[in-house]
PDB file of C-alpha atoms in Angstrom:
ATOM      1  CA  MET A 192      74.864 -56.021 -48.765  1.00  0.00           C
ATOM      2  CA  ALA A 193      76.232 -59.092 -47.004  1.00  0.00           C
ATOM      3  CA  SER A 194      79.315 -60.883 -48.374  1.00  0.00           C
ATOM      4  CA  GLY A 195      78.832 -63.700 -50.874  1.00  0.00           C
ATOM      5  CA  SER A 196      79.673 -66.516 -48.451  1.00  0.00           C
ATOM      6  CA  LEU A 197      77.487 -65.072 -45.702  1.00  0.00           C
ATOM      7  CA  THR A 198      74.576 -64.555 -48.083  1.00  0.00           C
ATOM      8  CA  SER A 199      74.916 -68.100 -49.415  1.00  0.00           C
ATOM      9  CA  GLY A 200      74.838 -69.355 -45.833  1.00  0.00           C
ATOM     10  CA  ILE A 201      71.699 -67.340 -45.139  1.00  0.00           C
ATOM     11  CA  ILE A 202      70.003 -68.778 -48.238  1.00  0.00           C
ATOM     12  CA  LEU A 203      71.032 -72.307 -47.213  1.00  0.00           C
ATOM     13  CA  LEU A 204      69.570 -71.728 -43.738  1.00  0.00           C
ATOM     14  CA  ALA A 205      66.354 -70.449 -45.311  1.00  0.00           C
ATOM     15  CA  THR A 206      66.216 -73.621 -47.420  1.00  0.00           C
ATOM     16  CA  LEU A 207      66.414 -75.722 -44.265  1.00  0.00           C
ATOM     17  CA  LEU A 208      63.738 -73.720 -42.456  1.00  0.00           C
ATOM     18  CA  VAL A 209      61.339 -73.866 -45.397  1.00  0.00           C
ATOM     19  CA  ALA A 210      61.945 -77.605 -45.781  1.00  0.00           C
ATOM     20  CA  VAL A 211      60.831 -78.078 -42.183  1.00  0.00           C
ATOM     21  CA  ASN A 212      57.902 -75.651 -42.218  1.00  0.00           C
ATOM     22  CA  ALA A 213      56.384 -76.713 -45.560  1.00  0.00           C
ATOM     23  CA  HIS A 214      54.931 -79.804 -43.897  1.00  0.00           C
ATOM     24  CA  ASN A 215      52.153 -80.032 -41.331  1.00  0.00           C
ATOM     25  CA  TRP A 216      52.122 -82.491 -38.467  1.00  0.00           C
ATOM     26  CA  ALA A 217      49.178 -84.726 -37.653  1.00  0.00           C
ATOM     27  CA  PHE A 218      48.329 -87.674 -35.447  1.00  0.00           C
ATOM     28  CA  GLY A 219      47.910 -91.193 -36.779  1.00  0.00           C
ATOM     29  CA  LYS A 220      49.070 -92.869 -39.959  1.00  0.00           C
ATOM     30  CA  CYS A 221      49.457 -91.278 -43.377  1.00  0.00           C
ATOM     31  CA  PRO A 222      46.196 -91.268 -45.354  1.00  0.00           C
ATOM     32  CA  ARG A 223      46.192 -93.746 -48.236  1.00  0.00           C
ATOM     33  CA  MET A 224      45.956 -91.443 -51.247  1.00  0.00           C
ATOM     34  CA  THR A 225      44.708 -92.851 -54.536  1.00  0.00           C
ATOM     35  CA  SER A 226      47.319 -92.277 -57.251  1.00  0.00           C
ATOM     36  CA  VAL A 227      46.717 -91.502 -60.924  1.00  0.00           C
ATOM     37  CA  ASN A 228      45.837 -94.719 -62.741  1.00  0.00           C
ATOM     38  CA  ASN A 229      48.434 -95.657 -65.384  1.00  0.00           C
ATOM     39  CA  LEU A 230      50.398 -92.426 -65.001  1.00  0.00           C
ATOM     40  CA  ALA A 231      52.085 -91.457 -68.284  1.00  0.00           C
ATOM     41  CA  VAL A 232      55.382 -90.436 -66.723  1.00  0.00           C
ATOM     42  CA  GLU A 233      56.934 -88.895 -69.841  1.00  0.00           C
ATOM     43  CA  LYS A 234      53.912 -86.629 -70.304  1.00  0.00           C
ATOM     44  CA  PHE A 235      54.118 -85.542 -66.652  1.00  0.00           C
ATOM     45  CA  LEU A 236      57.805 -84.572 -66.768  1.00  0.00           C
ATOM     46  CA  GLY A 237      58.897 -80.974 -67.159  1.00  0.00           C
ATOM     47  CA  VAL A 238      58.192 -77.695 -65.393  1.00  0.00           C
ATOM     48  CA  TRP A 239      55.115 -77.072 -63.236  1.00  0.00           C
ATOM     49  CA  TYR A 240      54.188 -73.834 -61.444  1.00  0.00           C
ATOM     50  CA  VAL A 241      53.129 -74.333 -57.827  1.00  0.00           C
ATOM     51  CA  ILE A 242      49.836 -72.463 -57.458  1.00  0.00           C
ATOM     52  CA  GLU A 243      49.162 -73.396 -53.831  1.00  0.00           C
ATOM     53  CA  GLN A 244      51.109 -75.396 -51.248  1.00  0.00           C
ATOM     54  CA  PHE A 245      50.855 -76.198 -47.561  1.00  0.00           C
ATOM     55  CA  ASP A 246      52.527 -73.608 -45.278  1.00  0.00           C
ATOM     56  CA  THR A 247      55.341 -72.117 -47.321  1.00  0.00           C
ATOM     57  CA  GLY A 248      57.535 -69.045 -47.147  1.00  0.00           C
ATOM     58  CA  SER A 249      58.344 -69.289 -50.854  1.00  0.00           C
ATOM     59  CA  ARG A 250      57.231 -67.416 -53.933  1.00  0.00           C
ATOM     60  CA  CYS A 251      57.939 -67.992 -57.641  1.00  0.00           C
ATOM     61  CA  LEU A 252      57.960 -71.706 -56.783  1.00  0.00           C
ATOM     62  CA  LEU A 253      58.438 -74.144 -59.659  1.00  0.00           C
ATOM     63  CA  LEU A 254      58.849 -77.919 -59.729  1.00  0.00           C
ATOM     64  CA  ASN A 255      60.895 -79.467 -62.525  1.00  0.00           C
ATOM     65  CA  TYR A 256      60.617 -83.233 -62.996  1.00  0.00           C
ATOM     66  CA  THR A 257      63.300 -85.062 -64.985  1.00  0.00           C
ATOM     67  CA  ARG A 258      64.075 -88.731 -65.504  1.00  0.00           C
ATOM     68  CA  VAL A 259      67.198 -90.264 -63.965  1.00  0.00           C
ATOM     69  CA  SER A 260      66.571 -93.916 -64.863  1.00  0.00           C
ATOM     70  CA  GLU A 261      63.741 -96.336 -65.551  1.00  0.00           C
ATOM     71  CA  THR A 262      62.943 -96.451 -61.842  1.00  0.00           C
ATOM     72  CA  GLN A 263      63.958 -92.997 -60.610  1.00  0.00           C
ATOM     73  CA  LEU A 264      63.087 -89.356 -61.268  1.00  0.00           C
ATOM     74  CA  ARG A 265      64.556 -86.091 -60.011  1.00  0.00           C
ATOM     75  CA  VAL A 266      62.376 -83.261 -58.730  1.00  0.00           C
ATOM     76  CA  THR A 267      63.907 -79.790 -58.390  1.00  0.00           C
ATOM     77  CA  LYS A 268      62.263 -76.895 -56.587  1.00  0.00           C
ATOM     78  CA  VAL A 269      63.202 -73.447 -57.905  1.00  0.00           C
ATOM     79  CA  ARG A 270      62.046 -70.520 -55.781  1.00  0.00           C
ATOM     80  CA  GLN A 271      62.646 -67.280 -53.942  1.00  0.00           C
ATOM     81  CA  PHE A 272      62.155 -66.821 -50.205  1.00  0.00           C
ATOM     82  CA  GLN A 273      59.775 -64.064 -49.158  1.00  0.00           C
ATOM     83  CA  LEU A 274      61.804 -63.189 -46.059  1.00  0.00           C
ATOM     84  CA  LEU A 275      65.021 -62.717 -48.045  1.00  0.00           C
ATOM     85  CA  ASP A 276      63.184 -60.612 -50.621  1.00  0.00           C
ATOM     86  CA  ARG A 277      61.985 -58.331 -47.824  1.00  0.00           C
ATOM     87  CA  VAL A 278      65.531 -57.666 -46.615  1.00  0.00           C
ATOM     88  CA  GLY A 279      66.805 -56.962 -50.117  1.00  0.00           C
ATOM     89  CA  ILE A 280      68.779 -60.133 -50.876  1.00  0.00           C
ATOM     90  CA  ASP A 281      68.523 -60.700 -54.637  1.00  0.00           C
ATOM     91  CA  HIS A 282      68.526 -64.486 -54.859  1.00  0.00           C
ATOM     92  CA  THR A 283      67.190 -67.732 -56.214  1.00  0.00           C
ATOM     93  CA  ASN A 284      67.303 -71.166 -54.611  1.00  0.00           C
ATOM     94  CA  SER A 285      67.025 -74.624 -56.116  1.00  0.00           C
ATOM     95  CA  TYR A 286      66.585 -77.826 -54.124  1.00  0.00           C
ATOM     96  CA  SER A 287      66.693 -81.282 -55.734  1.00  0.00           C
ATOM     97  CA  GLY A 288      65.332 -84.550 -54.404  1.00  0.00           C
ATOM     98  CA  THR A 289      65.017 -88.055 -55.821  1.00  0.00           C
ATOM     99  CA  LEU A 290      61.790 -89.899 -56.575  1.00  0.00           C
ATOM    100  CA  ASP A 291      61.925 -93.698 -56.600  1.00  0.00           C
ATOM    101  CA  MET A 292      59.263 -95.716 -58.435  1.00  0.00           C
ATOM    102  CA  PRO A 293      59.188 -98.957 -56.414  1.00  0.00           C
ATOM    103  CA  TYR A 294      55.595-100.084 -56.945  1.00  0.00           C
ATOM    104  CA  GLY A 295      55.686-101.619 -60.406  1.00  0.00           C
ATOM    105  CA  HIS A 296      52.881-100.337 -62.603  1.00  0.00           C
ATOM    106  CA  ASP A 297      51.615 -97.899 -59.933  1.00  0.00           C
ATOM    107  CA  LEU A 298      53.831 -95.147 -61.324  1.00  0.00           C
ATOM    108  CA  GLY A 299      51.961 -92.324 -59.608  1.00  0.00           C
ATOM    109  CA  ARG A 300      52.952 -93.664 -56.181  1.00  0.00           C
ATOM    110  CA  LEU A 301      56.573 -92.783 -55.462  1.00  0.00           C
ATOM    111  CA  ARG A 302      59.054 -92.484 -52.617  1.00  0.00           C
ATOM    112  CA  VAL A 303      60.819 -89.146 -52.178  1.00  0.00           C
ATOM    113  CA  LYS A 304      64.159 -88.366 -50.536  1.00  0.00           C
ATOM    114  CA  TRP A 305      65.019 -84.728 -49.876  1.00  0.00           C
ATOM    115  CA  PRO A 306      68.669 -84.142 -48.855  1.00  0.00           C
ATOM    116  CA  LEU A 307      67.751 -82.025 -45.799  1.00  0.00           C
ATOM    117  CA  ASN A 308      65.206 -84.543 -44.486  1.00  0.00           C
ATOM    118  CA  LEU A 309      67.093 -86.595 -41.915  1.00  0.00           C
ATOM    119  CA  ALA A 310      64.079 -88.865 -41.356  1.00  0.00           C
ATOM    120  CA  GLY A 311      64.624 -90.527 -44.734  1.00  0.00           C
ATOM    121  CA  LYS A 312      62.146 -91.236 -47.499  1.00  0.00           C
ATOM    122  CA  GLY A 313      58.459 -90.410 -47.558  1.00  0.00           C
ATOM    123  CA  ASP A 314      55.445 -91.150 -49.732  1.00  0.00           C
ATOM    124  CA  TYR A 315      54.970 -88.920 -52.787  1.00  0.00           C
ATOM    125  CA  VAL A 316      51.694 -89.383 -54.635  1.00  0.00           C
ATOM    126  CA  ILE A 317      50.627 -87.822 -57.925  1.00  0.00           C
ATOM    127  CA  PHE A 318      46.885 -88.127 -57.386  1.00  0.00           C
ATOM    128  CA  ASP A 319      45.455 -86.099 -60.261  1.00  0.00           C
ATOM    129  CA  THR A 320      46.611 -84.569 -63.554  1.00  0.00           C
ATOM    130  CA  ASP A 321      45.645 -83.966 -67.153  1.00  0.00           C
ATOM    131  CA  TYR A 322      49.353 -83.447 -68.007  1.00  0.00           C
ATOM    132  CA  THR A 323      48.820 -80.183 -69.911  1.00  0.00           C
ATOM    133  CA  THR A 324      46.957 -77.963 -67.421  1.00  0.00           C
ATOM    134  CA  TYR A 325      46.926 -79.081 -63.779  1.00  0.00           C
ATOM    135  CA  ALA A 326      48.201 -81.651 -61.281  1.00  0.00           C
ATOM    136  CA  GLY A 327      47.915 -82.477 -57.588  1.00  0.00           C
ATOM    137  CA  ILE A 328      50.682 -84.003 -55.455  1.00  0.00           C
ATOM    138  CA  TYR A 329      50.686 -85.197 -51.860  1.00  0.00           C
ATOM    139  CA  GLU A 330      53.630 -85.968 -49.580  1.00  0.00           C
ATOM    140  CA  CYS A 331      53.457 -87.837 -46.285  1.00  0.00           C
ATOM    141  CA  GLN A 332      56.059 -89.318 -43.975  1.00  0.00           C
ATOM    142  CA  PRO A 333      55.460 -91.326 -40.783  1.00  0.00           C
ATOM    143  CA  ILE A 334      57.598 -89.924 -37.970  1.00  0.00           C
ATOM    144  CA  THR A 335      56.476 -92.317 -35.251  1.00  0.00           C
ATOM    145  CA  THR A 336      53.672 -94.847 -35.001  1.00  0.00           C
ATOM    146  CA  LEU A 337      51.518 -92.006 -33.656  1.00  0.00           C
ATOM    147  CA  MET A 338      52.402 -89.057 -35.919  1.00  0.00           C
ATOM    148  CA  HIS A 339      53.134 -88.094 -39.510  1.00  0.00           C
ATOM    149  CA  ARG A 340      54.143 -84.988 -41.458  1.00  0.00           C
ATOM    150  CA  LYS A 341      52.352 -84.071 -44.669  1.00  0.00           C
ATOM    151  CA  SER A 342      52.235 -81.555 -47.487  1.00  0.00           C
ATOM    152  CA  ALA A 343      50.257 -81.036 -50.686  1.00  0.00           C
ATOM    153  CA  ALA A 344      50.607 -78.843 -53.752  1.00  0.00           C
ATOM    154  CA  ILE A 345      48.411 -77.710 -56.621  1.00  0.00           C
ATOM    155  CA  LEU A 346      50.378 -77.478 -59.872  1.00  0.00           C
ATOM    156  CA  SER A 347      49.824 -75.755 -63.205  1.00  0.00           C
ATOM    157  CA  ARG A 348      51.696 -75.600 -66.497  1.00  0.00           C
ATOM    158  CA  THR A 349      51.177 -71.817 -66.437  1.00  0.00           C
ATOM    159  CA  PRO A 350      51.574 -69.190 -63.657  1.00  0.00           C
ATOM    160  CA  THR A 351      47.812 -69.147 -63.022  1.00  0.00           C
ATOM    161  CA  LEU A 352      45.156 -71.846 -62.798  1.00  0.00           C
ATOM    162  CA  ALA A 353      41.405 -71.641 -63.223  1.00  0.00           C
ATOM    163  CA  PRO A 354      39.435 -72.014 -59.950  1.00  0.00           C
ATOM    164  CA  GLU A 355      37.639 -75.089 -61.296  1.00  0.00           C
ATOM    165  CA  PHE A 356      40.903 -77.050 -61.301  1.00  0.00           C
ATOM    166  CA  VAL A 357      42.003 -75.708 -57.902  1.00  0.00           C
ATOM    167  CA  ASN A 358      38.658 -76.735 -56.416  1.00  0.00           C
ATOM    168  CA  ARG A 359      38.820 -80.137 -58.114  1.00  0.00           C
ATOM    169  CA  ILE A 360      42.166 -80.940 -56.488  1.00  0.00           C
ATOM    170  CA  LYS A 361      41.010 -79.744 -53.070  1.00  0.00           C
ATOM    171  CA  ARG A 362      37.878 -81.902 -53.311  1.00  0.00           C
ATOM    172  CA  LEU A 363      40.023 -84.950 -54.051  1.00  0.00           C
ATOM    173  CA  LEU A 364      42.212 -84.235 -51.029  1.00  0.00           C
ATOM    174  CA  ILE A 365      39.176 -83.854 -48.784  1.00  0.00           C
ATOM    175  CA  SER A 366      37.707 -87.119 -50.095  1.00  0.00           C
ATOM    176  CA  ASN A 367      40.953 -88.838 -49.043  1.00  0.00           C
ATOM    177  CA  GLY A 368      40.799 -87.381 -45.542  1.00  0.00           C
ATOM    178  CA  VAL A 369      43.252 -84.499 -46.032  1.00  0.00           C
ATOM    179  CA  ASP A 370      42.443 -81.065 -44.562  1.00  0.00           C
ATOM    180  CA  THR A 371      42.920 -78.315 -47.166  1.00  0.00           C
ATOM    181  CA  HIS A 372      42.880 -75.290 -44.843  1.00  0.00           C
ATOM    182  CA  ASP A 373      46.686 -75.124 -44.759  1.00  0.00           C
ATOM    183  CA  PHE A 374      47.189 -74.116 -48.391  1.00  0.00           C
ATOM    184  CA  ASP A 375      49.082 -70.892 -49.111  1.00  0.00           C
ATOM    185  CA  VAL A 376      48.775 -69.140 -52.478  1.00  0.00           C
ATOM    186  CA  ILE A 377      52.101 -68.845 -54.329  1.00  0.00           C
ATOM    187  CA  LYS A 378      52.780 -65.572 -56.167  1.00  0.00           C
ATOM    188  CA  HIS A 379      54.503 -65.673 -59.569  1.00  0.00           C
ATOM    189  CA  GLU A 380      55.090 -61.958 -60.072  1.00  0.00           C
ATOM    190  CA  GLY A 381      58.456 -60.219 -60.306  1.00  0.00           C
ATOM    191  CA  CYS A 382      60.297 -63.537 -60.355  1.00  0.00           C
ATOM    192  CA  ARG A 383      64.068 -63.596 -60.872  1.00  0.00           C
ATOM    193  CA  THR A 384      66.054 -66.110 -62.916  1.00  0.00           C
ATOM    194  CA  ARG A 385      69.418 -67.585 -61.941  1.00  0.00           C
ATOM    195  CA  VAL A 386      71.068 -65.323 -64.524  1.00  0.00           C
ATOM    196  CA  GLU A 387      69.399 -62.185 -63.173  1.00  0.00           C
ATOM    197  CA  ALA A 388      69.852 -62.799 -59.433  1.00  0.00           C
ATOM    198  CA  ASP A 389      72.966 -61.802 -57.483  1.00  0.00           C
ATOM    199  CA  PHE A 390      73.026 -65.041 -55.494  1.00  0.00           C
ATOM    200  CA  ASN A 391      72.043 -68.590 -56.449  1.00  0.00           C
ATOM    201  CA  VAL A 392      72.242 -71.499 -54.021  1.00  0.00           C
ATOM    202  CA  HIS A 393      71.588 -75.070 -55.148  1.00  0.00           C
ATOM    203  CA  VAL A 394      71.104 -77.927 -52.674  1.00  0.00           C
ATOM    204  CA  ASP A 395      71.083 -81.590 -53.677  1.00  0.00           C
ATOM    205  CA  SER A 396      72.367 -84.940 -52.407  1.00  0.00           C
ATOM    206  CA  ASP A 397      75.975 -83.953 -53.203  1.00  0.00           C
ATOM    207  CA  THR A 398      75.921 -80.667 -51.263  1.00  0.00           C
ATOM    208  CA  PHE A 399      77.056 -82.114 -47.933  1.00  0.00           C
ATOM    209  CA  ARG A 400      79.410 -84.804 -49.201  1.00  0.00           C
ATOM    210  CA  ASN A 401      83.126 -84.500 -48.554  1.00  0.00           C
TER     211      ASN A 401
END
C-alpha cells in the first residue's frame, strides 16, 4: 500500500482528471436550456444519487446541495474512482463547488465555479425535478466563441431510478439540442463511507490557498 501522502496525491490527481473528462466538447455556443419554473430551492436541497452522467470514471457518486446564503449554494460531489478501486486503494473523494443565483426569480438557472476549473464559471441549469424522486441538471461553459464544454446528470433521491424518469430527462435534453449518447451509468454498490475508507481527500476553494 502506498504511503498516506502519496495516496492522497494520487486521489487529488484522479480528481483533476475526472473533472476534465466529465465534460464533452462541442462546437458552437452552449444550448439555451429551459430551467425549472419557480424552482423551490429548499425542497431541492439535500443529497441526490447520480444515476447517469456524461463520461465519468466515478462510482457511488452523490451530489449534496446546501445553502450558503440567499444568493449562493454549495454543491459537493462524493464519490469513488473506479481506477483507484481496481488497484486496491480504499478511498473516498469529495469535491465542492459554489453555485451563484444571479438571475433573480429564475432560481433554476445558476452559475457554477469548481475549484479545479481554471476557465472560471459556467452555466448550471436544473431543468427538471419533482423534488422527491428525480432531477436533471445540465452544465455548459463557453471556452471560445467557437467551442463549449458540457455535461449532464440524471439524479435520484434513491440509488435506483425507474426507466420512465430516466427517459423523461433524456427526452428533455434532446428537445433542447443536447446529445444523450454520452451518458454513463453510475453504480451504487459496495460504496464506502468516509469513516470506513482508509483515505479521504476533500477538494474545495480553500484547498490551494496559502
